[in-house]
Short mmCIF file of C-alpha atoms (C1' of nucleotides) in Angstrom, two decimals:
data_model
loop_
_atom_site.label_atom_id
_atom_site.label_comp_id
_atom_site.label_asym_id
_atom_site.label_seq_id
_atom_site.Cartn_x
_atom_site.Cartn_y
_atom_site.Cartn_z
CA MET K 1 -51.45 -113.24 70.82
CA ASN K 2 -48.59 -111.60 68.90
CA GLU K 3 -48.35 -110.90 65.23
CA SER K 4 -46.42 -113.98 64.13
CA SER K 5 -48.60 -116.43 66.01
CA LYS K 6 -51.65 -114.78 64.47
CA ASN K 7 -50.04 -115.46 61.09
CA LEU K 8 -49.55 -119.07 62.09
CA GLN K 9 -53.19 -119.40 63.05
CA ALA K 10 -54.28 -117.94 59.72
CA LEU K 11 -51.94 -120.26 57.87
CA LYS K 12 -53.45 -123.30 59.59
CA GLY K 13 -56.80 -122.50 58.01
CA VAL K 14 -55.18 -122.03 54.65
CA LEU K 15 -53.53 -125.43 54.85
CA THR K 16 -56.88 -127.19 55.23
CA GLU K 17 -58.02 -125.08 52.28
CA LEU K 18 -55.06 -126.33 50.27
CA LYS K 19 -55.83 -129.89 51.20
CA THR K 20 -59.16 -129.70 49.35
CA MET K 21 -57.32 -128.98 46.08
CA PRO K 22 -56.49 -131.88 43.76
CA LEU K 23 -52.87 -130.79 43.71
CA PHE K 24 -52.30 -131.43 47.42
CA GLN K 25 -54.75 -134.22 48.16
CA GLU K 26 -52.13 -136.85 48.83
CA LEU K 27 -50.30 -134.71 51.36
CA SER K 28 -50.84 -134.51 55.12
CA ILE K 29 -51.33 -131.25 56.99
CA LEU K 30 -47.92 -131.75 58.53
CA GLN K 31 -46.31 -132.07 55.14
CA LEU K 32 -48.17 -129.01 53.89
CA GLU K 33 -46.89 -127.13 56.90
CA GLU K 34 -43.36 -127.95 55.87
CA LEU K 35 -44.01 -127.04 52.23
CA CYS K 36 -45.58 -123.72 53.20
CA ALA K 37 -43.04 -122.61 55.77
CA ASP K 38 -42.77 -118.80 55.75
CA ALA K 39 -45.62 -118.56 53.27
CA LYS K 40 -47.93 -115.56 53.42
CA VAL K 41 -51.50 -115.01 52.33
CA ILE K 42 -51.86 -112.03 50.02
CA VAL K 43 -55.28 -110.45 49.69
CA ALA K 44 -55.74 -108.39 46.56
CA ASN K 45 -58.51 -106.16 45.28
CA HIS K 46 -59.80 -105.91 41.75
CA ARG K 47 -57.10 -104.79 39.31
CA GLU K 48 -54.36 -105.04 41.93
CA ARG K 49 -51.08 -106.33 40.53
CA ILE K 50 -49.32 -108.87 42.75
CA ILE K 51 -46.48 -109.81 40.41
CA GLN K 52 -44.70 -107.58 37.95
CA SER K 53 -43.25 -109.08 34.79
CA GLY K 54 -39.49 -108.57 34.56
CA GLU K 55 -38.83 -108.40 38.27
CA ILE K 56 -36.61 -110.91 40.04
CA ALA K 57 -38.66 -113.95 41.01
CA THR K 58 -38.42 -114.50 44.74
CA HIS K 59 -41.74 -116.23 45.38
CA PHE K 60 -44.13 -118.59 43.69
CA GLY K 61 -47.64 -119.37 44.91
CA VAL K 62 -51.07 -120.90 44.81
CA VAL K 63 -54.35 -119.17 43.95
CA LEU K 64 -56.72 -119.60 46.90
CA SER K 65 -59.83 -117.75 45.77
CA GLY K 66 -61.01 -115.33 43.11
CA ALA K 67 -59.09 -115.19 39.86
CA TYR K 68 -55.93 -113.71 38.39
CA LYS K 69 -54.87 -112.89 34.87
CA LEU K 70 -51.34 -113.51 33.64
CA SER K 71 -50.29 -110.93 31.09
CA LYS K 72 -47.41 -109.41 29.20
CA THR K 73 -47.05 -105.94 27.79
CA THR K 74 -46.67 -106.00 24.03
CA PRO K 75 -44.05 -103.88 22.25
CA ALA K 76 -46.97 -101.72 21.10
CA GLY K 77 -47.74 -100.99 24.75
CA GLU K 78 -50.90 -103.06 24.95
CA ASP K 79 -51.67 -105.97 27.22
CA SER K 80 -51.60 -109.56 26.08
CA ILE K 81 -53.38 -111.92 28.44
CA VAL K 82 -51.66 -115.26 28.43
CA TYR K 83 -53.75 -117.20 30.92
CA PHE K 84 -56.61 -116.90 33.40
CA SER K 85 -55.74 -118.52 36.73
CA ALA K 86 -58.44 -119.98 38.95
CA PRO K 87 -58.23 -121.34 42.54
CA GLY K 88 -55.91 -124.34 42.77
CA ASP K 89 -53.57 -123.00 40.11
CA VAL K 90 -49.87 -122.71 40.79
CA ILE K 91 -48.22 -119.50 39.64
CA ALA K 92 -44.56 -118.91 38.79
CA ALA K 93 -43.49 -122.41 39.83
CA PHE K 94 -42.17 -122.78 36.34
CA VAL K 95 -39.29 -120.37 36.70
CA MET K 96 -38.29 -121.32 40.23
CA ALA K 97 -35.72 -123.87 39.07
CA GLN K 98 -33.78 -121.33 37.01
CA LYS K 99 -30.54 -119.77 38.21
CA ASN K 100 -31.59 -116.13 38.18
CA PRO K 101 -35.31 -116.33 37.74
CA VAL K 102 -37.33 -113.40 36.46
CA TYR K 103 -41.13 -113.34 36.32
CA PRO K 104 -42.08 -113.80 32.66
CA VAL K 105 -45.57 -112.37 33.12
CA SER K 106 -47.44 -109.94 35.34
CA VAL K 107 -50.19 -111.24 37.60
CA THR K 108 -53.25 -109.12 38.30
CA ALA K 109 -56.30 -109.82 40.46
CA MET K 110 -59.71 -109.92 38.76
CA GLY K 111 -62.06 -109.04 41.58
CA PRO K 112 -61.16 -109.63 45.25
CA SER K 113 -58.80 -112.59 45.40
CA ARG K 114 -56.52 -114.43 47.77
CA TYR K 115 -53.13 -115.88 46.98
CA LEU K 116 -50.64 -117.89 49.01
CA SER K 117 -47.15 -116.54 48.37
CA ILE K 118 -44.33 -119.02 49.06
CA PRO K 119 -40.59 -118.26 49.12
CA ARG K 120 -38.61 -119.60 46.19
CA ASN K 121 -36.32 -121.40 48.55
CA ASN K 122 -39.09 -123.75 49.62
CA TYR K 123 -39.38 -124.91 46.02
CA LEU K 124 -35.67 -125.60 45.74
CA THR K 125 -35.53 -127.52 49.01
CA THR K 126 -38.76 -129.16 50.16
CA TRP K 127 -41.08 -129.04 47.12
CA LYS K 128 -38.44 -130.38 44.78
CA ASN K 129 -38.23 -133.62 46.74
CA TYR K 130 -41.94 -134.40 46.67
CA SER K 131 -41.74 -135.95 43.24
CA ASN K 132 -45.47 -136.67 43.06
CA LEU K 133 -46.20 -133.04 43.82
CA ILE K 134 -43.77 -131.91 41.11
CA MET K 135 -45.47 -134.28 38.67
CA ASN K 136 -48.84 -132.75 39.56
CA ILE K 137 -47.49 -129.28 38.94
CA GLN K 138 -46.09 -130.48 35.64
CA ASN K 139 -49.57 -131.64 34.70
CA LEU K 140 -51.01 -128.22 35.43
CA LEU K 141 -48.38 -126.62 33.27
CA ALA K 142 -48.94 -129.19 30.55
CA SER K 143 -52.59 -128.21 30.32
CA ARG K 144 -51.63 -124.56 30.21
CA MET K 145 -49.14 -125.15 27.43
CA ASN K 146 -51.73 -127.19 25.62
CA GLN K 147 -54.18 -124.33 25.80
CA LEU K 148 -51.59 -121.95 24.39
CA GLN K 149 -50.82 -124.34 21.56
CA ASN K 150 -54.47 -124.82 20.72
CA GLN K 151 -54.96 -121.08 20.63
CA LYS K 152 -51.98 -120.75 18.34
CA ALA K 153 -53.43 -123.33 15.99
CA LEU K 154 -56.66 -121.32 15.92
CA SER K 155 -55.08 -117.92 15.47
CA LYS K 156 -55.67 -117.90 11.74
CA ALA K 157 -59.37 -118.57 12.17
CA ASN K 158 -62.21 -116.09 12.26
CA LEU K 159 -62.74 -113.98 15.35
CA GLN K 160 -66.10 -115.70 15.79
CA ILE K 161 -64.46 -119.08 16.04
CA ARG K 162 -61.78 -117.89 18.41
CA LEU K 163 -64.23 -116.12 20.71
CA ALA K 164 -66.53 -119.13 20.82
CA SER K 165 -63.55 -121.32 21.57
CA LEU K 166 -62.34 -119.04 24.36
CA LEU K 167 -65.73 -118.92 26.03
CA MET K 168 -66.04 -122.69 25.92
CA THR K 169 -62.61 -123.26 27.45
CA LEU K 170 -63.47 -120.86 30.27
CA VAL K 171 -66.71 -122.49 31.40
CA ALA K 172 -66.23 -124.79 34.35
CA GLU K 173 -68.72 -127.58 33.68
CA LYS K 174 -69.62 -128.46 30.14
CA ASN K 175 -73.20 -129.59 30.46
CA LEU K 176 -74.54 -128.60 27.09
CA GLU K 177 -78.18 -128.99 28.04
CA LYS K 178 -78.52 -125.87 30.10
CA GLU K 179 -76.96 -122.41 30.39
CA LEU K 180 -73.25 -122.21 31.08
CA ILE K 181 -71.79 -119.58 33.37
CA ILE K 182 -68.23 -118.38 33.05
CA PRO K 183 -66.88 -118.33 36.60
CA ILE K 184 -64.50 -115.42 35.99
CA PRO K 185 -65.82 -111.86 35.58
CA LEU K 186 -64.49 -110.59 32.26
CA THR K 187 -64.49 -107.18 30.61
CA ARG K 188 -64.60 -106.90 26.81
CA LYS K 189 -61.11 -105.44 27.01
CA GLU K 190 -59.82 -108.51 28.79
CA ILE K 191 -61.37 -110.75 26.19
CA SER K 192 -59.81 -108.71 23.42
CA ASP K 193 -56.44 -108.76 25.20
CA SER K 194 -56.68 -112.52 25.37
CA LEU K 195 -57.73 -112.95 21.73
CA GLU K 196 -55.23 -110.34 20.51
CA VAL K 197 -57.81 -108.21 18.75
CA THR K 198 -59.23 -104.74 19.44
CA VAL K 199 -62.01 -104.11 21.93
CA GLU K 200 -64.22 -102.82 19.17
CA SER K 201 -64.12 -106.10 17.32
CA VAL K 202 -65.07 -108.04 20.44
CA ILE K 203 -67.88 -105.61 21.25
CA ARG K 204 -69.36 -105.80 17.76
CA LEU K 205 -69.41 -109.57 17.86
CA MET K 206 -70.70 -109.93 21.39
CA SER K 207 -73.39 -107.32 20.83
CA ASP K 208 -74.55 -109.36 17.90
CA TRP K 209 -74.56 -112.57 19.93
CA SER K 210 -76.43 -110.81 22.73
CA LYS K 211 -79.09 -109.61 20.30
CA ARG K 212 -79.42 -113.16 19.00
CA GLU K 213 -79.65 -114.31 22.64
CA LEU K 214 -76.73 -116.70 22.40
CA ILE K 215 -75.09 -115.06 25.39
CA THR K 216 -75.88 -112.49 28.04
CA THR K 217 -73.71 -110.40 30.35
CA THR K 218 -74.57 -109.08 33.79
CA ASP K 219 -71.95 -107.29 35.82
CA HIS K 220 -69.10 -108.71 33.72
CA VAL K 221 -70.27 -112.26 34.25
CA ILE K 222 -70.97 -113.92 30.93
CA THR K 223 -73.62 -116.60 30.58
CA ILE K 224 -73.83 -118.79 27.53
CA LEU K 225 -77.53 -119.18 26.86
CA GLN K 226 -77.26 -121.51 23.92
CA PRO K 227 -74.14 -123.64 24.25
CA ASP K 228 -75.02 -125.75 21.22
CA GLN K 229 -75.10 -122.67 19.02
CA ILE K 230 -71.74 -121.47 20.36
CA ILE K 231 -70.26 -124.91 19.72
CA GLN K 232 -71.62 -124.80 16.21
CA ILE K 233 -69.96 -121.43 15.59
CA MET K 234 -66.76 -122.84 17.04
CA ASN K 235 -66.78 -125.78 14.64
CA GLN K 236 -67.84 -123.99 11.48
CA ASP K 237 -65.27 -123.63 8.73
CA SER K 238 -63.99 -120.08 8.29
CA MET B 1 -22.74 -160.61 18.26
CA ASN B 2 -26.53 -160.91 18.43
CA GLU B 3 -29.10 -158.22 17.80
CA SER B 4 -29.67 -157.07 21.36
CA SER B 5 -26.01 -156.79 22.22
CA LYS B 6 -25.50 -154.74 19.06
CA ASN B 7 -28.21 -152.43 20.35
CA LEU B 8 -26.42 -152.19 23.64
CA GLN B 9 -23.19 -151.24 21.91
CA ALA B 10 -24.98 -148.54 19.91
CA LEU B 11 -26.61 -147.23 23.03
CA LYS B 12 -23.24 -146.90 24.78
CA GLY B 13 -22.15 -144.42 22.14
CA VAL B 14 -25.38 -142.52 22.49
CA LEU B 15 -24.89 -142.22 26.23
CA THR B 16 -21.59 -140.41 25.81
CA GLU B 17 -23.42 -138.24 23.27
CA LEU B 18 -26.04 -137.45 25.89
CA LYS B 19 -23.38 -136.60 28.42
CA THR B 20 -22.22 -133.68 26.29
CA MET B 21 -25.67 -132.08 26.58
CA PRO B 22 -26.27 -129.49 29.31
CA LEU B 23 -29.31 -131.44 30.47
CA PHE B 24 -27.32 -134.53 31.50
CA GLN B 25 -23.96 -133.05 32.43
CA GLU B 26 -24.23 -133.83 36.12
CA LEU B 27 -25.00 -137.49 35.54
CA SER B 28 -22.60 -140.41 35.23
CA ILE B 29 -22.66 -142.88 32.37
CA LEU B 30 -23.92 -145.49 34.80
CA GLN B 31 -26.83 -143.32 35.81
CA LEU B 32 -27.58 -142.53 32.18
CA GLU B 33 -27.59 -146.24 31.50
CA GLU B 34 -30.27 -146.67 34.11
CA LEU B 35 -32.28 -143.73 32.82
CA CYS B 36 -32.13 -145.00 29.26
CA ALA B 37 -32.92 -148.62 29.91
CA ASP B 38 -34.80 -150.09 26.94
CA ALA B 39 -34.34 -146.88 24.99
CA LYS B 40 -33.98 -147.04 21.23
CA VAL B 41 -32.38 -144.73 18.70
CA ILE B 42 -34.76 -143.75 15.92
CA VAL B 43 -33.26 -142.53 12.67
CA ALA B 44 -35.64 -140.50 10.55
CA ASN B 45 -35.41 -139.01 7.07
CA HIS B 46 -36.63 -135.62 5.96
CA ARG B 47 -40.39 -135.20 6.45
CA GLU B 48 -40.68 -138.50 8.33
CA ARG B 49 -43.19 -138.34 11.19
CA ILE B 50 -42.03 -140.04 14.37
CA ILE B 51 -44.91 -139.05 16.66
CA GLN B 52 -48.55 -138.63 15.71
CA SER B 53 -50.67 -136.13 17.61
CA GLY B 54 -53.65 -137.79 19.29
CA GLU B 55 -52.07 -141.19 19.73
CA ILE B 56 -51.49 -142.72 23.15
CA ALA B 57 -48.17 -141.54 24.54
CA THR B 58 -45.97 -144.52 25.30
CA HIS B 59 -42.55 -142.94 24.87
CA PHE B 60 -40.78 -139.68 25.37
CA GLY B 61 -37.32 -138.82 24.11
CA VAL B 62 -34.32 -136.67 23.40
CA VAL B 63 -33.29 -135.14 20.08
CA LEU B 64 -29.78 -136.36 19.24
CA SER B 65 -29.09 -134.70 15.89
CA GLY B 66 -30.84 -132.85 13.09
CA ALA B 67 -34.10 -131.09 13.92
CA TYR B 68 -37.76 -131.83 14.41
CA LYS B 69 -40.87 -129.69 14.15
CA LEU B 70 -43.74 -130.03 16.60
CA SER B 71 -47.06 -129.31 14.94
CA LYS B 72 -50.81 -129.58 15.24
CA THR B 73 -53.38 -129.83 12.49
CA THR B 74 -55.76 -126.85 12.57
CA PRO B 75 -59.53 -127.31 12.21
CA ALA B 76 -59.10 -125.84 8.71
CA GLY B 77 -56.83 -128.75 7.86
CA GLU B 78 -53.60 -126.79 7.80
CA ASP B 79 -50.50 -127.29 9.88
CA SER B 80 -49.59 -125.11 12.80
CA ILE B 81 -45.98 -125.41 13.88
CA VAL B 82 -45.70 -124.98 17.60
CA TYR B 83 -41.98 -125.40 18.13
CA PHE B 84 -38.71 -126.27 16.41
CA SER B 85 -36.73 -128.81 18.40
CA ALA B 86 -32.94 -128.92 18.18
CA PRO B 87 -30.45 -131.47 19.60
CA GLY B 88 -30.59 -131.62 23.39
CA ASP B 89 -34.32 -130.95 23.48
CA VAL B 90 -36.62 -133.26 25.38
CA ILE B 91 -39.84 -134.19 23.61
CA ALA B 92 -43.12 -135.31 25.15
CA ALA B 93 -41.73 -135.42 28.69
CA PHE B 94 -44.46 -133.02 29.58
CA VAL B 95 -47.33 -135.45 29.26
CA MET B 96 -45.60 -138.46 30.79
CA ALA B 97 -46.93 -137.74 34.27
CA GLN B 98 -50.58 -137.82 33.17
CA LYS B 99 -52.81 -140.80 33.77
CA ASN B 100 -53.72 -141.59 30.18
CA PRO B 101 -51.29 -139.50 28.21
CA VAL B 102 -51.91 -138.60 24.60
CA TYR B 103 -49.40 -136.82 22.39
CA PRO B 104 -50.62 -133.23 22.04
CA VAL B 105 -48.54 -132.56 18.90
CA SER B 106 -47.06 -134.42 15.96
CA VAL B 107 -43.30 -134.59 15.59
CA THR B 108 -41.72 -134.57 12.13
CA ALA B 109 -38.07 -134.73 11.11
CA MET B 110 -36.61 -131.78 9.17
CA GLY B 111 -33.78 -133.35 7.26
CA PRO B 112 -32.07 -136.56 8.42
CA SER B 113 -32.32 -136.70 12.21
CA ARG B 114 -31.72 -138.99 15.14
CA TYR B 115 -33.89 -139.32 18.23
CA LEU B 116 -33.56 -141.39 21.39
CA SER B 117 -36.96 -142.89 22.23
CA ILE B 118 -37.42 -143.83 25.89
CA PRO B 119 -40.31 -145.81 27.40
CA ARG B 120 -42.76 -143.79 29.46
CA ASN B 121 -42.21 -146.13 32.35
CA ASN B 122 -38.64 -144.93 32.78
CA TYR B 123 -39.96 -141.44 33.39
CA LEU B 124 -42.39 -142.61 36.04
CA THR B 125 -39.79 -144.69 37.87
CA THR B 126 -36.17 -143.60 37.43
CA TRP B 127 -36.34 -140.12 35.87
CA LYS B 128 -38.88 -138.88 38.36
CA ASN B 129 -36.48 -139.45 41.24
CA TYR B 130 -33.63 -137.47 39.77
CA SER B 131 -35.00 -134.18 40.99
CA ASN B 132 -32.20 -132.12 39.46
CA LEU B 133 -32.88 -133.70 36.11
CA ILE B 134 -36.58 -132.97 36.42
CA MET B 135 -35.75 -129.35 37.27
CA ASN B 136 -33.58 -129.13 34.15
CA ILE B 137 -36.41 -130.46 32.04
CA GLN B 138 -38.71 -127.93 33.65
CA ASN B 139 -36.32 -125.20 32.58
CA LEU B 140 -36.42 -126.40 28.98
CA LEU B 141 -40.20 -126.36 29.07
CA ALA B 142 -40.21 -122.95 30.71
CA SER B 143 -38.24 -121.50 27.83
CA ARG B 144 -40.57 -123.14 25.36
CA MET B 145 -43.62 -121.74 27.13
CA ASN B 146 -41.95 -118.37 27.22
CA GLN B 147 -41.41 -118.46 23.50
CA LEU B 148 -45.07 -119.30 22.94
CA GLN B 149 -46.15 -116.47 25.20
CA ASN B 150 -43.87 -113.98 23.47
CA GLN B 151 -45.24 -115.03 20.12
CA LYS B 152 -48.75 -114.60 21.42
CA ALA B 153 -47.94 -111.10 22.60
CA LEU B 154 -46.63 -110.33 19.11
CA SER B 155 -49.50 -111.87 17.19
CA LYS B 156 -51.20 -108.53 16.63
CA ALA B 157 -48.07 -107.03 15.12
CA ASN B 158 -47.13 -106.73 11.48
CA LEU B 159 -45.94 -109.78 9.62
CA GLN B 160 -42.58 -108.03 9.16
CA ILE B 161 -42.10 -107.75 12.88
CA ARG B 162 -43.14 -111.32 13.54
CA LEU B 163 -40.93 -112.75 10.83
CA ALA B 164 -37.92 -110.74 12.01
CA SER B 165 -38.63 -111.91 15.53
CA LEU B 166 -38.90 -115.55 14.49
CA LEU B 167 -35.65 -115.46 12.56
CA MET B 168 -33.82 -113.89 15.48
CA THR B 169 -35.10 -116.47 17.98
CA LEU B 170 -33.96 -119.26 15.66
CA VAL B 171 -30.35 -118.15 15.24
CA ALA B 172 -28.01 -119.95 17.57
CA GLU B 173 -25.43 -117.29 18.40
CA LYS B 174 -26.43 -113.67 18.43
CA ASN B 175 -23.26 -111.96 17.37
CA LEU B 176 -24.68 -108.92 15.62
CA GLU B 177 -21.42 -107.96 13.94
CA LYS B 178 -21.42 -110.62 11.28
CA GLU B 179 -23.84 -112.79 9.33
CA LEU B 180 -26.11 -115.09 11.29
CA ILE B 181 -26.97 -118.56 10.06
CA ILE B 182 -30.18 -120.31 11.06
CA PRO B 183 -29.11 -123.86 11.96
CA ILE B 184 -32.41 -125.43 10.89
CA PRO B 185 -33.30 -125.78 7.19
CA LEU B 186 -36.67 -124.09 6.72
CA THR B 187 -39.10 -123.93 3.83
CA ARG B 188 -41.30 -120.86 3.34
CA LYS B 189 -44.25 -123.10 4.10
CA GLU B 190 -42.79 -124.06 7.45
CA ILE B 191 -42.20 -120.43 8.30
CA SER B 192 -45.76 -119.57 7.35
CA ASP B 193 -47.07 -122.51 9.38
CA SER B 194 -45.15 -121.21 12.36
CA LEU B 195 -46.29 -117.60 11.93
CA GLU B 196 -49.87 -118.63 11.13
CA VAL B 197 -50.01 -116.80 7.82
CA THR B 198 -50.14 -117.95 4.20
CA VAL B 199 -47.07 -119.03 2.23
CA GLU B 200 -47.65 -116.23 -0.22
CA SER B 201 -47.34 -113.57 2.45
CA VAL B 202 -44.06 -115.02 3.67
CA ILE B 203 -42.71 -115.31 0.14
CA ARG B 204 -43.57 -111.73 -0.73
CA LEU B 205 -41.84 -110.43 2.37
CA MET B 206 -38.77 -112.64 2.12
CA SER B 207 -38.35 -111.92 -1.58
CA ASP B 208 -38.31 -108.26 -0.70
CA TRP B 209 -35.75 -108.79 2.03
CA SER B 210 -33.63 -110.89 -0.31
CA LYS B 211 -33.68 -108.14 -2.94
CA ARG B 212 -32.65 -105.65 -0.28
CA GLU B 213 -29.93 -108.14 0.73
CA LEU B 214 -31.03 -108.38 4.33
CA ILE B 215 -31.18 -112.16 4.06
CA THR B 216 -30.26 -114.90 1.62
CA THR B 217 -31.40 -118.48 1.25
CA THR B 218 -29.43 -121.40 -0.13
CA ASP B 219 -30.89 -124.87 -0.02
CA HIS B 220 -33.43 -123.90 2.65
CA VAL B 221 -30.76 -122.56 4.94
CA ILE B 222 -31.42 -118.93 5.74
CA THR B 223 -28.59 -116.52 6.44
CA ILE B 224 -29.22 -113.14 7.96
CA LEU B 225 -26.86 -110.81 6.14
CA GLN B 226 -27.70 -107.66 8.06
CA PRO B 227 -28.72 -108.58 11.61
CA ASP B 228 -28.89 -104.93 12.69
CA GLN B 229 -31.44 -104.20 9.99
CA ILE B 230 -33.55 -107.20 10.97
CA ILE B 231 -33.42 -106.12 14.60
CA GLN B 232 -34.51 -102.67 13.56
CA ILE B 233 -37.50 -104.09 11.69
CA MET B 234 -38.28 -106.20 14.75
CA ASN B 235 -38.34 -103.19 17.02
CA GLN B 236 -40.19 -100.76 14.78
CA ASP B 237 -43.67 -99.73 15.80
CA SER B 238 -46.56 -101.07 13.73
"C1'" DC D 1 -40.69 -138.58 -17.46
"C1'" DG D 2 -44.10 -137.55 -14.54
"C1'" DT D 3 -45.29 -136.40 -9.96
"C1'" DA D 4 -44.62 -134.02 -5.65
"C1'" DG D 5 -42.83 -130.48 -3.07
"C1'" DC D 6 -41.49 -125.94 -3.20
"C1'" DC D 7 -41.21 -121.07 -4.90
"C1'" DT D 8 -43.18 -117.07 -7.28
"C1'" DT D 9 -46.23 -113.32 -9.00
"C1'" DG D 10 -50.59 -110.82 -9.78
"C1'" DA D 11 -55.39 -109.26 -9.01
"C1'" DA D 12 -59.35 -108.93 -6.17
"C1'" DG D 13 -61.60 -109.12 -1.80
"C1'" DG D 14 -62.60 -109.43 3.22
"C1'" DT D 15 -61.66 -109.19 8.10
"C1'" DG D 16 -60.35 -106.64 11.59
"C1'" DA D 17 -57.67 -102.18 12.65
"C1'" DT D 18 -57.83 -97.40 13.25
"C1'" DC D 19 -59.79 -93.10 14.43
"C1'" DA D 20 -63.31 -90.43 16.41
"C1'" DA D 21 -67.09 -89.41 19.19
"C1'" DT D 22 -70.34 -90.46 22.88
"C1'" DG D 23 -72.72 -92.89 26.71
"C1'" DT D 24 -72.60 -95.50 31.06
"C1'" DT D 25 -70.94 -97.04 35.40
"C1'" DT D 26 -67.85 -96.97 39.25
"C1'" DG D 27 -65.01 -95.02 42.45
"C1'" DT D 28 -62.86 -91.08 44.93
"C1'" DG D 29 -61.86 -86.89 47.33
"C1'" DG D 30 -63.39 -82.32 48.68
"C1'" DC R 1 -73.34 -85.84 48.75
"C1'" DC R 2 -71.71 -83.93 44.73
"C1'" DA R 3 -68.17 -83.31 41.19
"C1'" DC R 4 -64.96 -85.31 38.52
"C1'" DA R 5 -61.99 -88.82 36.89
"C1'" DA R 6 -61.24 -93.40 35.34
"C1'" DA R 7 -62.70 -97.61 33.59
"C1'" DC R 8 -65.78 -99.70 30.58
"C1'" DA R 9 -69.17 -100.09 26.60
"C1'" DT R 10 -70.82 -98.66 22.06
"C1'" DT R 11 -71.35 -97.20 17.14
"C1'" DG R 12 -69.91 -95.60 12.56
"C1'" DA R 13 -66.72 -94.63 8.65
"C1'" DT R 14 -62.56 -95.51 6.39
"C1'" DC R 15 -58.47 -98.11 5.45
"C1'" DA R 16 -54.53 -101.50 5.54
"C1'" DC R 17 -52.90 -105.92 5.69
"C1'" DC R 18 -53.20 -110.29 4.67
"C1'" DT R 19 -56.08 -113.88 2.36
"C1'" DT R 20 -57.83 -116.10 -1.50
"C1'" DC R 21 -57.66 -117.70 -6.02
"C1'" DA R 22 -55.27 -118.59 -10.18
"C1'" DA R 23 -51.51 -119.66 -12.96
"C1'" DG R 24 -46.90 -120.92 -13.82
"C1'" DG R 25 -41.96 -122.33 -13.04
"C1'" DC R 26 -38.24 -124.89 -10.78
"C1'" DT R 27 -35.94 -128.91 -8.78
"C1'" DA R 28 -35.58 -133.51 -6.87
"C1'" DC R 29 -36.68 -138.11 -7.07
"C1'" DG R 30 -38.71 -142.68 -8.02
#
DNA sequence: CGTAGCCTTGAAGGTGATCAATGTTTGTGG
DNA sequence: CCACAAACATTGATCACCTTCAAGGCTACG
């Protein structure tokens, strides 16, 4: 078995993986094969950067497993995390339609992660014509824009409120009865880069919450022990 | 001439107006007629709200003239301005593809403005199939998301830097040699609602800049007298 | 002519930034 | 396997920027 047919075999498995995602449900394996022509699976380790902001955008892609953070470098030289991408998310599709597209953000793996990288050309030819697929992608982007707008509306609020709000948007299922686990491993620095505050501020607050047993952290995985309390903090005024 | 044929006449004029916009350049008047079936021109006065955040989204639209602000109400009861929309902008297209769409932001006229309101159904039937049109809309949204992300990356910076940056993104042409005029009339309150600070802070800073003759305001129209100075403020550290 | 929207200025106070120092964990190469 | 570096977490003291509160003035408009 030569190299390229091995790639094909691997891709077959990925296609069935794609088919489990809401985004591609309506599509057949054959259609997915067409959409993912010349696509490649990229395996990345923790902290590995797979897309560099500012570079010419030649590929877009789909997160298969793990998690990625989308970030920009601020003029002050710090990182600003714009979004946390989980499996099923589409990355960089947004800029594919532009004439000379440039990646607006960097994409970095958080823990071992897999990503399906697809040539830009596929978007401009095949993807573009699956109007239902494009609508689905638009919905993903709509929710991302919504999240950004909500964060903007909150940016005048207390750090407490913003942190509580961030944690709640990151939990997968929102069953308030029991503990909630945040499915993405997060360092305090990443939280502070997302909230646009210093690490120290985040640490002080989270230490306090840990002492009060509202949350707990093991190996960068945050568990919300008392969701109702966090919600209450989130909804308090100033 | 009855009411509905008068509407049709009015719409004809609007279609040629649309055709001058980059978004619709490639389309014929006939195609535009199809895309804008059952559309209605909405004329709004200063401070008139044409879309209310939270309501069920039944229409999307195109800004014809004037300007609109997109805003959310913060938990604290204040306004957060998310975007300033100028003629040629598409509004609320983003949520049209969702199952039970709800407007994520309110839309308010800034000065007398005209807006073409189009039924959601058009988007789901005709618009959706014009893939080039959808790509153009995606580009508009991409630039809007980019602006949000840039603002987020700046949110830790000084108010000076953020105000300078806002003013520069709002000017239409960026000829640094001469004075720059911001084409949208803006109150200090609107600027503060966009920067997520208090009015007082904006006033103090802008008064200072006015005294130093970096900017001047007449009737809510801001002119940047010394663009190079504003750029320098924008690029300073801290 | 009174109200509403907008602009302005001053004084006091708080939230988070900054700076500095130290501890802990993880990973890497000799 | 140890030594050392790099990433991450923590704590305290001081300070700056922006908020808050209060009071007043200006203009447009019904």
